[in-house]
Amino acid sequence: MTSRSLAIRDATADDVDLIFRFIERMAEFDGRLGALQATPEMIREGLFGAVPHAAVLLAEVDGVAVGFASYFRTYSTFLGRPGIWLDDLFVDGEARGCGIGTALLRHLARMATACGCGRIEWTAGIHNDRGIDFYRRVGAHIRENVRLCRLDRDAILRLADSDSA
């Protein structure tokens, strides 16, 4: 990327279709395209509606979007500080290995520093060796002793409607 211009910018509502295409490519890359439930309209509402739930950074090389990071704010009662949860980090195939992912994470780290965040966290697939190696190179500590717990929409509804302990 010696003579190319890399820019990281906040996504706007005009970028929803682009963001959705990245989400589709990421789902395809992860072998989970069939599990994708989001629509562009849902992304628009979630990112740019009356109460935004997350935000997106776009990475552009010479004005062409090549990757994105979606994130939202968290709070740690253990640290007594805010944090950032990195939900997605994706760089298009031809742009991988050129420092785009590092630039997106660096931008998030600078945001976290400015907001007094105590940490940035995310998950990585257990078999995503290339990603895990990358995360280690940027200084992440991989916590092997933690399991991700999730209530999907049906489980949320069942729990909300239950009266038993």
mmCIF file of C-alpha atoms in Angstrom:
data_model
loop_
_atom_site.group_PDB
_atom_site.id
_atom_site.type_symbol
_atom_site.label_atom_id
_atom_site.label_comp_id
_atom_site.label_asym_id
_atom_site.label_seq_id
_atom_site.Cartn_x
_atom_site.Cartn_y
_atom_site.Cartn_z
ATOM 1 C CA MET A 1 0.000 0.000 0.000
ATOM 2 C CA THR A 2 2.966 2.303 -0.525
ATOM 3 C CA SER A 3 1.365 4.721 -2.978
ATOM 4 C CA ARG A 4 -2.233 4.098 -1.971
ATOM 5 C CA SER A 5 -4.310 6.249 0.336
ATOM 6 C CA LEU A 6 -5.988 4.490 3.289
ATOM 7 C CA ALA A 7 -8.757 6.281 5.162
ATOM 8 C CA ILE A 8 -10.941 5.124 8.049
ATOM 9 C CA ARG A 9 -14.250 6.932 8.411
ATOM 10 C CA ASP A 10 -17.540 6.682 10.249
ATOM 11 C CA ALA A 11 -20.280 5.139 8.142
ATOM 12 C CA THR A 12 -23.369 7.200 7.364
ATOM 13 C CA ALA A 13 -26.932 6.244 6.455
ATOM 14 C CA ASP A 14 -25.890 6.553 2.800
ATOM 15 C CA ASP A 15 -23.570 3.560 3.352
ATOM 16 C CA VAL A 16 -26.240 1.053 4.415
ATOM 17 C CA ASP A 17 -26.246 -0.906 1.140
ATOM 18 C CA LEU A 18 -22.442 -1.040 1.163
ATOM 19 C CA ILE A 19 -22.412 -2.201 4.795
ATOM 20 C CA PHE A 20 -24.965 -4.886 3.996
ATOM 21 C CA ARG A 21 -22.864 -6.152 1.069
ATOM 22 C CA PHE A 22 -19.896 -6.437 3.438
ATOM 23 C CA ILE A 23 -22.070 -8.344 5.923
ATOM 24 C CA GLU A 24 -23.122 -10.739 3.151
ATOM 25 C CA ARG A 25 -19.494 -11.267 2.068
ATOM 26 C CA MET A 26 -18.443 -11.847 5.664
ATOM 27 C CA ALA A 27 -21.247 -14.389 6.160
ATOM 28 C CA GLU A 28 -20.205 -16.142 2.957
ATOM 29 C CA PHE A 29 -16.532 -16.122 4.030
ATOM 30 C CA ASP A 30 -17.547 -17.673 7.375
ATOM 31 C CA GLY A 31 -19.740 -20.270 5.637
ATOM 32 C CA ARG A 32 -22.845 -18.828 7.301
ATOM 33 C CA LEU A 33 -24.643 -17.048 4.472
ATOM 34 C CA GLY A 34 -27.752 -19.171 5.070
ATOM 35 C CA ALA A 35 -27.891 -18.024 8.700
ATOM 36 C CA LEU A 36 -27.940 -14.315 7.813
ATOM 37 C CA GLN A 37 -31.239 -12.817 8.991
ATOM 38 C CA ALA A 38 -30.514 -9.092 8.802
ATOM 39 C CA THR A 39 -31.853 -6.940 5.986
ATOM 40 C CA PRO A 40 -30.637 -3.539 4.807
ATOM 41 C CA GLU A 41 -33.688 -1.991 6.489
ATOM 42 C CA MET A 42 -32.786 -3.628 9.813
ATOM 43 C CA ILE A 43 -29.197 -2.403 9.470
ATOM 44 C CA ARG A 44 -30.407 1.129 8.724
ATOM 45 C CA GLU A 45 -32.644 1.157 11.804
ATOM 46 C CA GLY A 46 -30.022 -0.439 14.060
ATOM 47 C CA LEU A 47 -27.232 1.927 13.046
ATOM 48 C CA PHE A 48 -29.029 5.147 12.132
ATOM 49 C CA GLY A 49 -32.516 4.960 13.658
ATOM 50 C CA ALA A 50 -33.888 7.055 16.505
ATOM 51 C CA VAL A 51 -31.855 4.991 19.000
ATOM 52 C CA PRO A 52 -28.695 3.701 17.280
ATOM 53 C CA HIS A 53 -27.515 0.407 18.769
ATOM 54 C CA ALA A 54 -24.115 0.217 17.097
ATOM 55 C CA ALA A 55 -21.795 2.043 14.729
ATOM 56 C CA VAL A 56 -19.625 1.137 11.759
ATOM 57 C CA LEU A 57 -16.200 2.232 10.605
ATOM 58 C CA LEU A 58 -15.378 1.878 6.923
ATOM 59 C CA ALA A 59 -11.879 1.409 5.555
ATOM 60 C CA GLU A 60 -11.286 2.901 2.112
ATOM 61 C CA VAL A 61 -8.278 2.592 -0.148
ATOM 62 C CA ASP A 62 -8.145 5.292 -2.794
ATOM 63 C CA GLY A 63 -11.811 6.036 -2.077
ATOM 64 C CA VAL A 64 -12.965 2.417 -2.487
ATOM 65 C CA ALA A 65 -14.385 0.653 0.575
ATOM 66 C CA VAL A 66 -12.408 -2.513 1.348
ATOM 67 C CA GLY A 67 -13.447 -3.366 4.905
ATOM 68 C CA PHE A 68 -15.516 -2.504 7.934
ATOM 69 C CA ALA A 69 -15.732 -2.813 11.684
ATOM 70 C CA SER A 70 -19.016 -2.732 13.588
ATOM 71 C CA TYR A 71 -18.939 -1.969 17.284
ATOM 72 C CA PHE A 72 -20.921 -0.732 20.245
ATOM 73 C CA ARG A 73 -20.230 0.674 23.701
ATOM 74 C CA THR A 74 -20.171 -1.478 26.823
ATOM 75 C CA TYR A 75 -19.493 -0.927 30.502
ATOM 76 C CA SER A 76 -17.432 -3.090 32.858
ATOM 77 C CA THR A 77 -18.505 -3.112 36.484
ATOM 78 C CA PHE A 78 -15.198 -4.846 37.298
ATOM 79 C CA LEU A 79 -13.137 -2.066 35.756
ATOM 80 C CA GLY A 80 -15.580 0.721 36.496
ATOM 81 C CA ARG A 81 -14.950 1.934 32.950
ATOM 82 C CA PRO A 82 -16.626 1.927 29.556
ATOM 83 C CA GLY A 83 -15.488 -0.431 26.846
ATOM 84 C CA ILE A 84 -16.032 -1.248 23.200
ATOM 85 C CA TRP A 85 -17.388 -4.515 21.848
ATOM 86 C CA LEU A 86 -16.119 -5.212 18.335
ATOM 87 C CA ASP A 87 -18.966 -7.136 16.740
ATOM 88 C CA ASP A 88 -17.570 -7.595 13.227
ATOM 89 C CA LEU A 89 -14.225 -7.005 11.563
ATOM 90 C CA PHE A 90 -14.023 -7.834 7.879
ATOM 91 C CA VAL A 91 -11.616 -6.992 5.086
ATOM 92 C CA ASP A 92 -12.257 -8.002 1.469
ATOM 93 C CA GLY A 93 -10.051 -10.802 0.191
ATOM 94 C CA GLU A 94 -7.844 -8.786 -2.156
ATOM 95 C CA ALA A 95 -7.161 -6.224 0.582
ATOM 96 C CA ARG A 96 -6.242 -8.744 3.301
ATOM 97 C CA GLY A 97 -2.670 -8.668 4.484
ATOM 98 C CA CYS A 98 -2.261 -4.979 3.608
ATOM 99 C CA GLY A 99 -2.768 -3.534 7.094
ATOM 100 C CA ILE A 100 -6.469 -2.705 6.737
ATOM 101 C CA GLY A 101 -7.592 -4.778 9.731
ATOM 102 C CA THR A 102 -4.807 -3.290 11.840
ATOM 103 C CA ALA A 103 -5.834 0.216 10.768
ATOM 104 C CA LEU A 104 -9.460 -0.441 11.744
ATOM 105 C CA LEU A 105 -8.408 -1.795 15.153
ATOM 106 C CA ARG A 106 -5.982 1.113 15.660
ATOM 107 C CA HIS A 107 -8.816 3.560 14.948
ATOM 108 C CA LEU A 108 -11.006 1.777 17.509
ATOM 109 C CA ALA A 109 -8.117 1.842 20.010
ATOM 110 C CA ARG A 110 -7.771 5.594 19.561
ATOM 111 C CA MET A 111 -11.512 6.026 20.086
ATOM 112 C CA ALA A 112 -11.307 3.837 23.194
ATOM 113 C CA THR A 113 -8.409 5.898 24.533
ATOM 114 C CA ALA A 114 -10.300 9.156 23.971
ATOM 115 C CA CYS A 115 -13.347 7.786 25.840
ATOM 116 C CA GLY A 116 -11.380 6.332 28.754
ATOM 117 C CA CYS A 117 -12.296 2.762 27.843
ATOM 118 C CA GLY A 118 -10.739 -0.027 29.864
ATOM 119 C CA ARG A 119 -10.890 -2.591 27.071
ATOM 120 C CA ILE A 120 -11.978 -3.628 23.606
ATOM 121 C CA GLU A 121 -13.392 -7.138 23.366
ATOM 122 C CA TRP A 122 -14.637 -9.468 20.647
ATOM 123 C CA THR A 123 -14.999 -13.130 19.825
ATOM 124 C CA ALA A 124 -13.149 -15.239 17.293
ATOM 125 C CA GLY A 125 -14.146 -18.609 15.912
ATOM 126 C CA ILE A 126 -12.276 -21.444 17.601
ATOM 127 C CA HIS A 127 -10.890 -22.614 14.250
ATOM 128 C CA ASN A 128 -10.090 -19.127 12.931
ATOM 129 C CA ASP A 129 -6.338 -19.617 13.333
ATOM 130 C CA ARG A 130 -5.420 -16.868 10.888
ATOM 131 C CA GLY A 131 -7.649 -14.377 12.696
ATOM 132 C CA ILE A 132 -6.412 -15.444 16.129
ATOM 133 C CA ASP A 133 -2.790 -15.064 14.994
ATOM 134 C CA PHE A 134 -3.631 -11.585 13.695
ATOM 135 C CA TYR A 135 -5.314 -10.621 16.971
ATOM 136 C CA ARG A 136 -2.284 -11.794 18.941
ATOM 137 C CA ARG A 137 -0.003 -9.725 16.699
ATOM 138 C CA VAL A 138 -1.957 -6.560 17.528
ATOM 139 C CA GLY A 139 -1.653 -7.323 21.242
ATOM 140 C CA ALA A 140 -4.906 -9.124 22.089
ATOM 141 C CA HIS A 141 -4.956 -11.667 24.888
ATOM 142 C CA ILE A 142 -6.958 -14.729 23.860
ATOM 143 C CA ARG A 143 -9.004 -15.950 26.824
ATOM 144 C CA GLU A 144 -9.344 -19.716 26.508
ATOM 145 C CA ASN A 145 -11.237 -20.103 29.801
ATOM 146 C CA VAL A 146 -14.362 -18.145 28.843
ATOM 147 C CA ARG A 147 -17.393 -19.463 27.004
ATOM 148 C CA LEU A 148 -19.810 -17.362 25.015
ATOM 149 C CA CYS A 149 -23.381 -17.713 26.274
ATOM 150 C CA ARG A 150 -26.281 -16.651 24.079
ATOM 151 C CA LEU A 151 -30.042 -16.563 24.265
ATOM 152 C CA ASP A 152 -31.419 -16.512 20.719
ATOM 153 C CA ARG A 153 -34.697 -14.735 19.973
ATOM 154 C CA ASP A 154 -36.853 -17.815 20.695
ATOM 155 C CA ALA A 155 -35.064 -18.442 24.003
ATOM 156 C CA ILE A 156 -35.505 -14.794 24.974
ATOM 157 C CA LEU A 157 -39.238 -15.001 24.320
ATOM 158 C CA ARG A 158 -39.580 -18.283 26.239
ATOM 159 C CA LEU A 159 -37.663 -16.895 29.216
ATOM 160 C CA ALA A 160 -39.597 -13.627 29.191
ATOM 161 C CA ASP A 161 -42.895 -15.512 29.151
ATOM 162 C CA SER A 162 -41.967 -18.030 31.859
ATOM 163 C CA ASP A 163 -42.999 -17.794 35.492
ATOM 164 C CA SER A 164 -40.789 -20.565 36.886
ATOM 165 C CA ALA A 165 -37.420 -19.969 38.505
#
